[in-house]
Backbone as numpy.savetxt, mean C-alpha at the origin, in Angstrom:
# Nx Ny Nz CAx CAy CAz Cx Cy Cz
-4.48 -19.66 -9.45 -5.34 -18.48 -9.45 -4.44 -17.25 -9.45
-4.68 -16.14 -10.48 -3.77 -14.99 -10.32 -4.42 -14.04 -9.74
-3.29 -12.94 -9.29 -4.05 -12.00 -8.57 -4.39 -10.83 -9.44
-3.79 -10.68 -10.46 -4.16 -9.41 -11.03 -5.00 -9.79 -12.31
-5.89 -8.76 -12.83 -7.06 -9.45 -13.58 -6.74 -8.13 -14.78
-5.55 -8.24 -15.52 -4.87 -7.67 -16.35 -4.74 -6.55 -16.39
-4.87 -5.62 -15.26 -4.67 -4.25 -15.46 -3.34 -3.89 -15.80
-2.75 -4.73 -14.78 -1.41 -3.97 -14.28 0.07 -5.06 -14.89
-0.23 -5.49 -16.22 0.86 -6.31 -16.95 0.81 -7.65 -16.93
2.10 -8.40 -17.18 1.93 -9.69 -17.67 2.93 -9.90 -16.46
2.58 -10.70 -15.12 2.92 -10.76 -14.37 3.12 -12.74 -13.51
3.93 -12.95 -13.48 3.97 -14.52 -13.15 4.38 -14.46 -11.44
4.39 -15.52 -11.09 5.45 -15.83 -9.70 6.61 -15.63 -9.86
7.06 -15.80 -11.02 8.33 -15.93 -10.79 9.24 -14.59 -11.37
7.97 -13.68 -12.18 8.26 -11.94 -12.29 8.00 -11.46 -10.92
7.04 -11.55 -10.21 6.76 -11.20 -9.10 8.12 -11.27 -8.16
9.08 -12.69 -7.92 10.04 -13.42 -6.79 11.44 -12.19 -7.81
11.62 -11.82 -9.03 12.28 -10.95 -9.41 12.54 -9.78 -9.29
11.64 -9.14 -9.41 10.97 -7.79 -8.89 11.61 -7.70 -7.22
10.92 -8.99 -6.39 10.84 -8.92 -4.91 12.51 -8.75 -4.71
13.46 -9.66 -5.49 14.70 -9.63 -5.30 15.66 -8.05 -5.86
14.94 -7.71 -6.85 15.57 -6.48 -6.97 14.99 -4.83 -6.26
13.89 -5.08 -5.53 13.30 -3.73 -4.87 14.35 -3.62 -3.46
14.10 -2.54 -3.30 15.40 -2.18 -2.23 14.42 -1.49 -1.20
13.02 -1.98 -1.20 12.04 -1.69 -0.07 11.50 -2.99 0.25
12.08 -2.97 2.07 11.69 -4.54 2.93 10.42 -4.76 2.32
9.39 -3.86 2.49 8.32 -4.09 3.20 7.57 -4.52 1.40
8.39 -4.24 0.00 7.72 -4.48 -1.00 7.85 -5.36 -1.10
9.35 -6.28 -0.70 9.55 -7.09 -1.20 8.88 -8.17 -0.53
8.20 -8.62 0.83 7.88 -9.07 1.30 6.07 -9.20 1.27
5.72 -8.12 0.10 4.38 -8.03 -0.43 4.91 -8.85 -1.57
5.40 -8.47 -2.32 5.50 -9.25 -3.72 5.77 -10.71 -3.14
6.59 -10.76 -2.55 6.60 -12.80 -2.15 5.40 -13.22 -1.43
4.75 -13.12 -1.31 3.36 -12.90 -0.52 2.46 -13.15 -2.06
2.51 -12.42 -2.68 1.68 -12.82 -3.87 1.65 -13.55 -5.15
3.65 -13.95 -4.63 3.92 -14.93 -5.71 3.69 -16.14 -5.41
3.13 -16.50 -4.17 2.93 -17.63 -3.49 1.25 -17.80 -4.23
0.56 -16.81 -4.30 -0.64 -16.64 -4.57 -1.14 -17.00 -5.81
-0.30 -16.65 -7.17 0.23 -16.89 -8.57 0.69 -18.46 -8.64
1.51 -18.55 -7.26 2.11 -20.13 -7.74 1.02 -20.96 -7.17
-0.68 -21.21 -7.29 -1.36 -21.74 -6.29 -1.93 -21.68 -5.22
-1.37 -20.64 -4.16 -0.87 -21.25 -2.91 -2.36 -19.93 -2.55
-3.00 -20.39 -1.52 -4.15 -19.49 -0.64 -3.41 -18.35 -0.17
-4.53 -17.65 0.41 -4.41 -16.49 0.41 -3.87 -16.08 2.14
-4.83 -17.53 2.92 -3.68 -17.68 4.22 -2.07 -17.90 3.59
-2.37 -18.63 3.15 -0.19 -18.88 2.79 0.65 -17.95 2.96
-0.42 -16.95 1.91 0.25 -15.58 1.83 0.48 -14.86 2.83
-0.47 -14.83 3.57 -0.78 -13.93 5.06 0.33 -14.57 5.75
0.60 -15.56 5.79 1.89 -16.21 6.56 3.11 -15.58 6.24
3.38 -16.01 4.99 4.67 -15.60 4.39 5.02 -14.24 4.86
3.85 -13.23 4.24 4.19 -11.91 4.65 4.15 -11.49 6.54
3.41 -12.25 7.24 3.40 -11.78 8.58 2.34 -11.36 8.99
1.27 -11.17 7.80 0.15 -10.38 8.43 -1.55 -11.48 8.18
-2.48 -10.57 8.50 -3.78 -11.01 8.27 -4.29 -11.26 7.15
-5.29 -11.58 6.63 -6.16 -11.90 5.47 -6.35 -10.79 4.97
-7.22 -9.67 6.11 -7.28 -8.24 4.96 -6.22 -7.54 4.63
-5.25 -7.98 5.46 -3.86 -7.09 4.73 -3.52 -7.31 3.49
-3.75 -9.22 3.33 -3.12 -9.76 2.18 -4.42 -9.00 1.02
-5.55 -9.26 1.31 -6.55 -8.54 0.45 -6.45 -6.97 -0.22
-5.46 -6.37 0.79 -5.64 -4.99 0.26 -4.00 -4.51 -0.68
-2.95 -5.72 -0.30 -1.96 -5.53 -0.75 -2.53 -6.49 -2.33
-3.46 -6.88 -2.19 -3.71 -7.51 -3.92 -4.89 -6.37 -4.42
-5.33 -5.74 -3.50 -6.40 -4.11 -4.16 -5.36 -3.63 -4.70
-4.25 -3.23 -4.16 -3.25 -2.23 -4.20 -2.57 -2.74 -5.84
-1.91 -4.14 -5.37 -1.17 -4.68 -6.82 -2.34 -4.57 -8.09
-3.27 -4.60 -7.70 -4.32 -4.40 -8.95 -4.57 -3.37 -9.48
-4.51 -2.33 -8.58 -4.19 -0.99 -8.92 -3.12 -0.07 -9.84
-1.97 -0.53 -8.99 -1.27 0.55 -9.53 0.15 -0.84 -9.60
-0.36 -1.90 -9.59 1.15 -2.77 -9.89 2.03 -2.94 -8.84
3.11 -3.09 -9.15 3.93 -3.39 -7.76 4.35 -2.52 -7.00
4.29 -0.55 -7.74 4.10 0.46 -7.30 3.44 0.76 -6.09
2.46 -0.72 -6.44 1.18 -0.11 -5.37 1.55 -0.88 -4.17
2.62 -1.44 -4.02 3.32 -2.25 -2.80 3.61 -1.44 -1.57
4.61 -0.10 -2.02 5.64 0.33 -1.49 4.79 1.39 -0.72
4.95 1.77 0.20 4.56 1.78 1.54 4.65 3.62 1.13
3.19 4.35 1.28 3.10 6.01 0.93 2.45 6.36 2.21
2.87 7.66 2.46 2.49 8.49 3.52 0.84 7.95 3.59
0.34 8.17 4.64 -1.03 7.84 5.20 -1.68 8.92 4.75
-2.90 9.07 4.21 -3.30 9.99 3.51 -4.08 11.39 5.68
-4.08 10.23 6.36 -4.77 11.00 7.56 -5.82 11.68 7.68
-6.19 11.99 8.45 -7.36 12.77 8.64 -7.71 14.22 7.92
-8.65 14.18 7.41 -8.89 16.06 6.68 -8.84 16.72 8.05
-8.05 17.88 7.62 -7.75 19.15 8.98 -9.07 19.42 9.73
-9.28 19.94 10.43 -10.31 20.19 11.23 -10.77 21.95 10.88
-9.62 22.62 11.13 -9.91 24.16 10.19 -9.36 24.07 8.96
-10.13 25.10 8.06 -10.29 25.35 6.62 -9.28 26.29 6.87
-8.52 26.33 5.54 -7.81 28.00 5.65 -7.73 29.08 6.28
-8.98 29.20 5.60 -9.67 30.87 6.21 -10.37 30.92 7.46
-9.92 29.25 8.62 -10.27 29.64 9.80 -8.94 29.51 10.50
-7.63 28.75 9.66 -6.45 29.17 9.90 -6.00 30.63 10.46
-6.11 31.05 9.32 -5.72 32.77 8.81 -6.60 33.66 10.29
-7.91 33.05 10.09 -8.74 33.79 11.06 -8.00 33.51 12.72
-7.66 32.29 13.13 -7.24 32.23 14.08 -5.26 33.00 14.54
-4.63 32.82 13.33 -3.56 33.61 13.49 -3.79 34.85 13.96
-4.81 35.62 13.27 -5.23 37.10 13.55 -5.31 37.27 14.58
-6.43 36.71 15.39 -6.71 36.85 16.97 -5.13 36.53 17.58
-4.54 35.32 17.60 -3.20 35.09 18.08 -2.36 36.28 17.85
-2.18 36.80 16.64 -1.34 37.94 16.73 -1.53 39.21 17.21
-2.93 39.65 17.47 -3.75 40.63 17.62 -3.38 41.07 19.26
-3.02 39.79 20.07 -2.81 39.70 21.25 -3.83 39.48 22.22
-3.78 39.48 23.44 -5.37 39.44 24.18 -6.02 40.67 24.04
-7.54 40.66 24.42 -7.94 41.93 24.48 -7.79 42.71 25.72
């Protein structure tokens, strides 16, 4: 069973175990072997083993490879929470701060 459903190239286990050997990020390479296990047969626990983690991890690191490829491995800032003030209640609150007490 493969994991990618042709978006993202012509991809085997054993492109996948290549890739894993030449990325110079732990944490990709240990996604990509994780999914070459997945390519070569092997469940999706297997995978969760290999890599260290849970089922939805392994699930979202194969959202991710489906996405954007093996790109979509490597580990990006957390997108976090939207700010709580807008700009212009930024700006508004500097004012008072600079304005001093009353």
């Amino acid at each position: 069973m493969g994991v990618c459903h042709g978006c993202c190239g012509d991809y085997d286990a054993a492109r996948l175990r290549e890739l894993a050997k030449r990325s110079e990020d732990a944490n990709q390479t240990r996604r990509l072997l994780a999914l070459a296990a997945i390519y070569d047969g092997g469940s999706r626990t297997e995978a969760a083993k290999i890599g260290g983690v849970g089922l939805q991890t392994v699930r979202d690191w194969v959202l991710a490879f489906n996405a954007e490829g093996p790109p979509g491995l490597v580990n990006g800032k957390a997108p976090g929470n939207a700010p709580l003030l807008t700009q212009a209640h930024r700006q508004a609150l500097l004012e008072i701060v600079e304005s001093g007490p009353t």
